[in-house]
Amino acid sequence: MKKNRIGQSDLYASEIGLGCMSLGTEEAAAVRIIHEALDAGVNFLDTADLYDAGRNEELVGIAIRGRRSEVIVATKVGNRRIPGREGWVWDPSKAYIKQAVHDSLRRLGTDYIDLYQLHGGTIDDPIDETIEAFEALKREGLIRYYGISSIRPNVIREYARRSNIVSLMSQYSMLDRRPEEETLRLIESRGIGLIARGPLAGGILTEGGAAKAERDYLDYSREELPEVRRRLLELCGGRTLVQTAIRYALADPAVATVIPGASSLEQLRLNLSAASAPPLTEEELAAIRAVTRANRYELHR
């Protein structure tokens, strides 16, 4: 599997990683999926303390036991659960980040995290304090690098300008082209790599996704989305729709890795087949862009 450098870090991630959120909570099934991914050349695993109330991190930790040196472990912080209360609250404070990292390390069964990411953020956050927390964790050797997970250009701009983030995780697909508006060129100019989540648009961009296209999606209406999907199928050029979708996200030079999720070995294998599919040509990329829409952030500026 081809590997790409994440920003200006020393991390070289498989171009297709594994988004672990969809693994479920059953240990044997989750470990099988992760092990098959690793055996196929995947070395980038993304999880978060929020997923299944920490169970997802535990499963990743179990799966990488004895294989830690093969893996780039990425997890996230910022959503704090309060005992006895439903849901969680947003807490990007230095105190909470420095506390939460120890819980993630314990669940993951490791003494360091390769990439620690802020799991969201708003422009009203104490951004300098948040950055101080990540920088302190780097100095302490608990994390190697840090990044953010965000779709808000105003937040992305601030971290790109004020911090040493090496990565931005953001939703990016043929149907969600919002990063193309300004984000991709901004982070590329700052030496920050994109970790593209949601490349299959919630299953719409899969061979079995016709039913999932019968709804509104971003600024696509349920009336137009099935036709857009049909036209994309015609543009696959011998690839499957899954392969085409993943190769589309990988075509931009700012993208370091794409992290489709998988809840079964079948889904994992379909996703990984994109590694051997030919890259999209400039003509194919232009044809896809002519069918889809350059979505705008609007509500997230």
PDB file of N, CA, C and O in Angstrom, residues 177-230:
ATOM      1  N   ARG A 177     -17.770  18.405  -1.394  1.00  0.00           N
ATOM      2  CA  ARG A 177     -16.563  19.041  -1.911  1.00  0.00           C
ATOM      3  C   ARG A 177     -16.259  20.362  -1.196  1.00  0.00           C
ATOM      4  O   ARG A 177     -15.501  21.185  -1.702  1.00  0.00           O
ATOM      5  N   ARG A 178     -16.820  20.534  -0.007  1.00  0.00           N
ATOM      6  CA  ARG A 178     -16.615  21.791   0.722  1.00  0.00           C
ATOM      7  C   ARG A 178     -15.142  22.134   0.945  1.00  0.00           C
ATOM      8  O   ARG A 178     -14.764  23.311   0.817  1.00  0.00           O
ATOM      9  N   PRO A 179     -14.277  21.165   1.246  1.00  0.00           N
ATOM     10  CA  PRO A 179     -12.871  21.544   1.443  1.00  0.00           C
ATOM     11  C   PRO A 179     -12.220  22.180   0.221  1.00  0.00           C
ATOM     12  O   PRO A 179     -11.223  22.907   0.362  1.00  0.00           O
ATOM     13  N   GLU A 180     -12.772  21.934  -0.958  1.00  0.00           N
ATOM     14  CA  GLU A 180     -12.188  22.508  -2.166  1.00  0.00           C
ATOM     15  C   GLU A 180     -12.380  24.021  -2.228  1.00  0.00           C
ATOM     16  O   GLU A 180     -11.643  24.710  -2.944  1.00  0.00           O
ATOM     17  N   GLU A 181     -13.346  24.527  -1.488  1.00  0.00           N
ATOM     18  CA  GLU A 181     -13.643  25.959  -1.557  1.00  0.00           C
ATOM     19  C   GLU A 181     -12.441  26.790  -1.129  1.00  0.00           C
ATOM     20  O   GLU A 181     -12.100  27.779  -1.770  1.00  0.00           O
ATOM     21  N   GLU A 182     -11.791  26.428  -0.044  1.00  0.00           N
ATOM     22  CA  GLU A 182     -10.613  27.163   0.402  1.00  0.00           C
ATOM     23  C   GLU A 182      -9.689  26.344   1.274  1.00  0.00           C
ATOM     24  O   GLU A 182      -8.483  26.604   1.344  1.00  0.00           O
ATOM     25  N   THR A 183     -10.212  25.324   1.922  1.00  0.00           N
ATOM     26  CA  THR A 183      -9.445  24.614   2.944  1.00  0.00           C
ATOM     27  C   THR A 183      -8.250  23.867   2.379  1.00  0.00           C
ATOM     28  O   THR A 183      -7.149  23.920   2.941  1.00  0.00           O
ATOM     29  N   LEU A 184      -8.435  23.140   1.285  1.00  0.00           N
ATOM     30  CA  LEU A 184      -7.351  22.315   0.774  1.00  0.00           C
ATOM     31  C   LEU A 184      -6.130  23.132   0.400  1.00  0.00           C
ATOM     32  O   LEU A 184      -4.987  22.764   0.689  1.00  0.00           O
ATOM     33  N   ARG A 185      -6.350  24.261  -0.258  1.00  0.00           N
ATOM     34  CA  ARG A 185      -5.203  25.072  -0.661  1.00  0.00           C
ATOM     35  C   ARG A 185      -4.557  25.758   0.544  1.00  0.00           C
ATOM     36  O   ARG A 185      -3.344  25.933   0.584  1.00  0.00           O
ATOM     37  N   LEU A 186      -5.373  26.119   1.533  1.00  0.00           N
ATOM     38  CA  LEU A 186      -4.826  26.725   2.738  1.00  0.00           C
ATOM     39  C   LEU A 186      -3.906  25.753   3.450  1.00  0.00           C
ATOM     40  O   LEU A 186      -2.758  26.089   3.783  1.00  0.00           O
ATOM     41  N   ILE A 187      -4.386  24.548   3.718  1.00  0.00           N
ATOM     42  CA  ILE A 187      -3.558  23.617   4.491  1.00  0.00           C
ATOM     43  C   ILE A 187      -2.357  23.151   3.682  1.00  0.00           C
ATOM     44  O   ILE A 187      -1.278  22.935   4.237  1.00  0.00           O
ATOM     45  N   GLU A 188      -2.517  23.015   2.375  1.00  0.00           N
ATOM     46  CA  GLU A 188      -1.375  22.627   1.552  1.00  0.00           C
ATOM     47  C   GLU A 188      -0.277  23.684   1.654  1.00  0.00           C
ATOM     48  O   GLU A 188       0.916  23.359   1.771  1.00  0.00           O
ATOM     49  N   SER A 189      -0.649  24.953   1.660  1.00  0.00           N
ATOM     50  CA  SER A 189       0.341  26.029   1.736  1.00  0.00           C
ATOM     51  C   SER A 189       1.033  26.068   3.089  1.00  0.00           C
ATOM     52  O   SER A 189       2.142  26.591   3.214  1.00  0.00           O
ATOM     53  N   ARG A 190       0.372  25.504   4.126  1.00  0.00           N
ATOM     54  CA  ARG A 190       0.947  25.509   5.474  1.00  0.00           C
ATOM     55  C   ARG A 190       1.605  24.171   5.821  1.00  0.00           C
ATOM     56  O   ARG A 190       2.027  23.969   6.963  1.00  0.00           O
ATOM     57  N   GLY A 191       1.672  23.249   4.872  1.00  0.00           N
ATOM     58  CA  GLY A 191       2.294  21.956   5.138  1.00  0.00           C
ATOM     59  C   GLY A 191       1.488  21.082   6.076  1.00  0.00           C
ATOM     60  O   GLY A 191       2.042  20.320   6.878  1.00  0.00           O
ATOM     61  N   ILE A 192       0.175  21.154   5.983  1.00  0.00           N
ATOM     62  CA  ILE A 192      -0.741  20.369   6.817  1.00  0.00           C
ATOM     63  C   ILE A 192      -1.444  19.349   5.923  1.00  0.00           C
ATOM     64  O   ILE A 192      -1.892  19.681   4.830  1.00  0.00           O
ATOM     65  N   GLY A 193      -1.526  18.105   6.379  1.00  0.00           N
ATOM     66  CA  GLY A 193      -2.144  17.062   5.569  1.00  0.00           C
ATOM     67  C   GLY A 193      -3.604  16.858   5.907  1.00  0.00           C
ATOM     68  O   GLY A 193      -4.000  16.942   7.083  1.00  0.00           O
ATOM     69  N   LEU A 194      -4.417  16.576   4.889  1.00  0.00           N
ATOM     70  CA  LEU A 194      -5.829  16.287   5.125  1.00  0.00           C
ATOM     71  C   LEU A 194      -6.033  14.796   5.359  1.00  0.00           C
ATOM     72  O   LEU A 194      -5.530  13.962   4.598  1.00  0.00           O
ATOM     73  N   ILE A 195      -6.759  14.478   6.402  1.00  0.00           N
ATOM     74  CA  ILE A 195      -7.250  13.128   6.644  1.00  0.00           C
ATOM     75  C   ILE A 195      -8.717  13.155   6.248  1.00  0.00           C
ATOM     76  O   ILE A 195      -9.536  13.802   6.904  1.00  0.00           O
ATOM     77  N   ALA A 196      -9.028  12.520   5.136  1.00  0.00           N
ATOM     78  CA  ALA A 196     -10.369  12.626   4.548  1.00  0.00           C
ATOM     79  C   ALA A 196     -11.294  11.563   5.125  1.00  0.00           C
ATOM     80  O   ALA A 196     -11.111  10.370   4.897  1.00  0.00           O
ATOM     81  N   ARG A 197     -12.268  12.013   5.888  1.00  0.00           N
ATOM     82  CA  ARG A 197     -13.282  11.090   6.408  1.00  0.00           C
ATOM     83  C   ARG A 197     -14.536  11.174   5.534  1.00  0.00           C
ATOM     84  O   ARG A 197     -14.723  12.124   4.785  1.00  0.00           O
ATOM     85  N   GLY A 198     -15.395  10.166   5.646  1.00  0.00           N
ATOM     86  CA  GLY A 198     -16.647  10.169   4.896  1.00  0.00           C
ATOM     87  C   GLY A 198     -16.498  10.129   3.390  1.00  0.00           C
ATOM     88  O   GLY A 198     -17.325  10.723   2.689  1.00  0.00           O
ATOM     89  N   PRO A 199     -15.495   9.436   2.832  1.00  0.00           N
ATOM     90  CA  PRO A 199     -15.318   9.456   1.377  1.00  0.00           C
ATOM     91  C   PRO A 199     -16.451   8.791   0.615  1.00  0.00           C
ATOM     92  O   PRO A 199     -16.627   9.047  -0.578  1.00  0.00           O
ATOM     93  N   LEU A 200     -17.227   7.944   1.313  1.00  0.00           N
ATOM     94  CA  LEU A 200     -18.333   7.236   0.660  1.00  0.00           C
ATOM     95  C   LEU A 200     -19.682   7.876   0.958  1.00  0.00           C
ATOM     96  O   LEU A 200     -20.729   7.311   0.634  1.00  0.00           O
ATOM     97  N   ALA A 201     -19.647   9.071   1.550  1.00  0.00           N
ATOM     98  CA  ALA A 201     -20.867   9.865   1.781  1.00  0.00           C
ATOM     99  C   ALA A 201     -21.965   9.057   2.460  1.00  0.00           C
ATOM    100  O   ALA A 201     -23.101   8.986   1.994  1.00  0.00           O
ATOM    101  N   GLY A 202     -21.603   8.447   3.578  1.00  0.00           N
ATOM    102  CA  GLY A 202     -22.601   7.699   4.342  1.00  0.00           C
ATOM    103  C   GLY A 202     -23.173   6.507   3.611  1.00  0.00           C
ATOM    104  O   GLY A 202     -24.304   6.085   3.880  1.00  0.00           O
ATOM    105  N   GLY A 203     -22.402   5.928   2.687  1.00  0.00           N
ATOM    106  CA  GLY A 203     -22.849   4.751   1.948  1.00  0.00           C
ATOM    107  C   GLY A 203     -23.518   5.060   0.626  1.00  0.00           C
ATOM    108  O   GLY A 203     -23.808   4.149  -0.152  1.00  0.00           O
ATOM    109  N   ILE A 204     -23.768   6.340   0.346  1.00  0.00           N
ATOM    110  CA  ILE A 204     -24.394   6.698  -0.934  1.00  0.00           C
ATOM    111  C   ILE A 204     -23.489   6.304  -2.091  1.00  0.00           C
ATOM    112  O   ILE A 204     -23.957   5.828  -3.136  1.00  0.00           O
ATOM    113  N   LEU A 205     -22.179   6.456  -1.894  1.00  0.00           N
ATOM    114  CA  LEU A 205     -21.222   6.190  -2.968  1.00  0.00           C
ATOM    115  C   LEU A 205     -20.688   4.764  -2.901  1.00  0.00           C
ATOM    116  O   LEU A 205     -19.493   4.506  -3.006  1.00  0.00           O
ATOM    117  N   THR A 206     -21.611   3.825  -2.741  1.00  0.00           N
ATOM    118  CA  THR A 206     -21.280   2.403  -2.811  1.00  0.00           C
ATOM    119  C   THR A 206     -22.235   1.745  -3.787  1.00  0.00           C
ATOM    120  O   THR A 206     -23.296   2.296  -4.114  1.00  0.00           O
ATOM    121  N   GLU A 207     -21.863   0.557  -4.231  1.00  0.00           N
ATOM    122  CA  GLU A 207     -22.714  -0.137  -5.209  1.00  0.00           C
ATOM    123  C   GLU A 207     -24.109  -0.406  -4.660  1.00  0.00           C
ATOM    124  O   GLU A 207     -25.095  -0.386  -5.394  1.00  0.00           O
ATOM    125  N   GLY A 208     -24.211  -0.650  -3.366  1.00  0.00           N
ATOM    126  CA  GLY A 208     -25.511  -0.933  -2.770  1.00  0.00           C
ATOM    127  C   GLY A 208     -26.172   0.281  -2.153  1.00  0.00           C
ATOM    128  O   GLY A 208     -27.096   0.139  -1.342  1.00  0.00           O
ATOM    129  N   GLY A 209     -25.737   1.468  -2.532  1.00  0.00           N
ATOM    130  CA  GLY A 209     -26.191   2.671  -1.858  1.00  0.00           C
ATOM    131  C   GLY A 209     -27.373   3.388  -2.473  1.00  0.00           C
ATOM    132  O   GLY A 209     -27.661   4.534  -2.095  1.00  0.00           O
ATOM    133  N   ALA A 210     -28.084   2.764  -3.410  1.00  0.00           N
ATOM    134  CA  ALA A 210     -29.189   3.450  -4.087  1.00  0.00           C
ATOM    135  C   ALA A 210     -30.253   3.914  -3.095  1.00  0.00           C
ATOM    136  O   ALA A 210     -30.758   5.043  -3.183  1.00  0.00           O
ATOM    137  N   ALA A 211     -30.600   3.061  -2.134  1.00  0.00           N
ATOM    138  CA  ALA A 211     -31.637   3.438  -1.167  1.00  0.00           C
ATOM    139  C   ALA A 211     -31.181   4.597  -0.287  1.00  0.00           C
ATOM    140  O   ALA A 211     -31.989   5.443   0.109  1.00  0.00           O
ATOM    141  N   LYS A 212     -29.886   4.664  -0.019  1.00  0.00           N
ATOM    142  CA  LYS A 212     -29.370   5.740   0.826  1.00  0.00           C
ATOM    143  C   LYS A 212     -29.363   7.075   0.099  1.00  0.00           C
ATOM    144  O   LYS A 212     -29.225   8.128   0.733  1.00  0.00           O
ATOM    145  N   ALA A 213     -29.491   7.028  -1.224  1.00  0.00           N
ATOM    146  CA  ALA A 213     -29.550   8.267  -2.005  1.00  0.00           C
ATOM    147  C   ALA A 213     -30.948   8.854  -2.056  1.00  0.00           C
ATOM    148  O   ALA A 213     -31.146   9.943  -2.602  1.00  0.00           O
ATOM    149  N   GLU A 214     -31.914   8.160  -1.478  1.00  0.00           N
ATOM    150  CA  GLU A 214     -33.297   8.646  -1.506  1.00  0.00           C
ATOM    151  C   GLU A 214     -33.577   9.538  -0.296  1.00  0.00           C
ATOM    152  O   GLU A 214     -34.513   9.325   0.472  1.00  0.00           O
ATOM    153  N   ARG A 215     -32.724  10.522  -0.113  1.00  0.00           N
ATOM    154  CA  ARG A 215     -32.860  11.471   1.010  1.00  0.00           C
ATOM    155  C   ARG A 215     -32.088  12.728   0.651  1.00  0.00           C
ATOM    156  O   ARG A 215     -31.340  12.758  -0.318  1.00  0.00           O
ATOM    157  N   ASP A 216     -32.292  13.761   1.449  1.00  0.00           N
ATOM    158  CA  ASP A 216     -31.485  14.959   1.281  1.00  0.00           C
ATOM    159  C   ASP A 216     -30.081  14.688   1.802  1.00  0.00           C
ATOM    160  O   ASP A 216     -29.901  13.972   2.794  1.00  0.00           O
ATOM    161  N   TYR A 217     -29.091  15.259   1.144  1.00  0.00           N
ATOM    162  CA  TYR A 217     -27.719  15.121   1.604  1.00  0.00           C
ATOM    163  C   TYR A 217     -26.996  16.436   1.333  1.00  0.00           C
ATOM    164  O   TYR A 217     -26.852  16.849   0.176  1.00  0.00           O
ATOM    165  N   LEU A 218     -26.577  17.109   2.397  1.00  0.00           N
ATOM    166  CA  LEU A 218     -26.022  18.457   2.268  1.00  0.00           C
ATOM    167  C   LEU A 218     -26.985  19.309   1.451  1.00  0.00           C
ATOM    168  O   LEU A 218     -28.154  19.400   1.782  1.00  0.00           O
ATOM    169  N   ASP A 219     -26.498  19.899   0.344  1.00  0.00           N
ATOM    170  CA  ASP A 219     -27.410  20.725  -0.450  1.00  0.00           C
ATOM    171  C   ASP A 219     -27.964  19.980  -1.666  1.00  0.00           C
ATOM    172  O   ASP A 219     -28.489  20.596  -2.589  1.00  0.00           O
ATOM    173  N   TYR A 220     -27.877  18.654  -1.659  1.00  0.00           N
ATOM    174  CA  TYR A 220     -28.535  17.839  -2.682  1.00  0.00           C
ATOM    175  C   TYR A 220     -29.915  17.422  -2.157  1.00  0.00           C
ATOM    176  O   TYR A 220     -30.028  16.908  -1.043  1.00  0.00           O
ATOM    177  N   SER A 221     -30.936  17.603  -2.957  1.00  0.00           N
ATOM    178  CA  SER A 221     -32.273  17.181  -2.545  1.00  0.00           C
ATOM    179  C   SER A 221     -32.473  15.706  -2.847  1.00  0.00           C
ATOM    180  O   SER A 221     -31.775  15.118  -3.689  1.00  0.00           O
ATOM    181  N   ARG A 222     -33.436  15.096  -2.183  1.00  0.00           N
ATOM    182  CA  ARG A 222     -33.729  13.681  -2.427  1.00  0.00           C
ATOM    183  C   ARG A 222     -34.252  13.439  -3.836  1.00  0.00           C
ATOM    184  O   ARG A 222     -34.208  12.318  -4.326  1.00  0.00           O
ATOM    185  N   GLU A 223     -34.725  14.497  -4.469  1.00  0.00           N
ATOM    186  CA  GLU A 223     -35.205  14.351  -5.844  1.00  0.00           C
ATOM    187  C   GLU A 223     -34.027  14.270  -6.826  1.00  0.00           C
ATOM    188  O   GLU A 223     -34.083  13.540  -7.811  1.00  0.00           O
ATOM    189  N   GLU A 224     -32.965  15.020  -6.567  1.00  0.00           N
ATOM    190  CA  GLU A 224     -31.855  15.060  -7.527  1.00  0.00           C
ATOM    191  C   GLU A 224     -30.739  14.074  -7.218  1.00  0.00           C
ATOM    192  O   GLU A 224     -29.998  13.668  -8.116  1.00  0.00           O
ATOM    193  N   LEU A 225     -30.589  13.668  -5.952  1.00  0.00           N
ATOM    194  CA  LEU A 225     -29.444  12.848  -5.580  1.00  0.00           C
ATOM    195  C   LEU A 225     -29.381  11.504  -6.313  1.00  0.00           C
ATOM    196  O   LEU A 225     -28.291  11.104  -6.759  1.00  0.00           O
ATOM    197  N   PRO A 226     -30.499  10.770  -6.495  1.00  0.00           N
ATOM    198  CA  PRO A 226     -30.398   9.506  -7.239  1.00  0.00           C
ATOM    199  C   PRO A 226     -29.857   9.688  -8.658  1.00  0.00           C
ATOM    200  O   PRO A 226     -29.080   8.856  -9.144  1.00  0.00           O
ATOM    201  N   GLU A 227     -30.224  10.782  -9.314  1.00  0.00           N
ATOM    202  CA  GLU A 227     -29.728  11.024 -10.669  1.00  0.00           C
ATOM    203  C   GLU A 227     -28.235  11.358 -10.653  1.00  0.00           C
ATOM    204  O   GLU A 227     -27.477  10.906 -11.524  1.00  0.00           O
ATOM    205  N   VAL A 228     -27.802  12.120  -9.677  1.00  0.00           N
ATOM    206  CA  VAL A 228     -26.369  12.418  -9.553  1.00  0.00           C
ATOM    207  C   VAL A 228     -25.592  11.128  -9.338  1.00  0.00           C
ATOM    208  O   VAL A 228     -24.550  10.890  -9.964  1.00  0.00           O
ATOM    209  N   ARG A 229     -26.110  10.293  -8.459  1.00  0.00           N
ATOM    210  CA  ARG A 229     -25.445   9.005  -8.199  1.00  0.00           C
ATOM    211  C   ARG A 229     -25.394   8.156  -9.465  1.00  0.00           C
ATOM    212  O   ARG A 229     -24.363   7.532  -9.771  1.00  0.00           O
ATOM    213  N   ARG A 230     -26.478   8.130 -10.222  1.00  0.00           N
ATOM    214  CA  ARG A 230     -26.508   7.337 -11.461  1.00  0.00           C
ATOM    215  C   ARG A 230     -25.457   7.838 -12.441  1.00  0.00           C
ATOM    216  O   ARG A 230     -24.746   7.042 -13.077  1.00  0.00           O
TER     217      ARG A 230
END
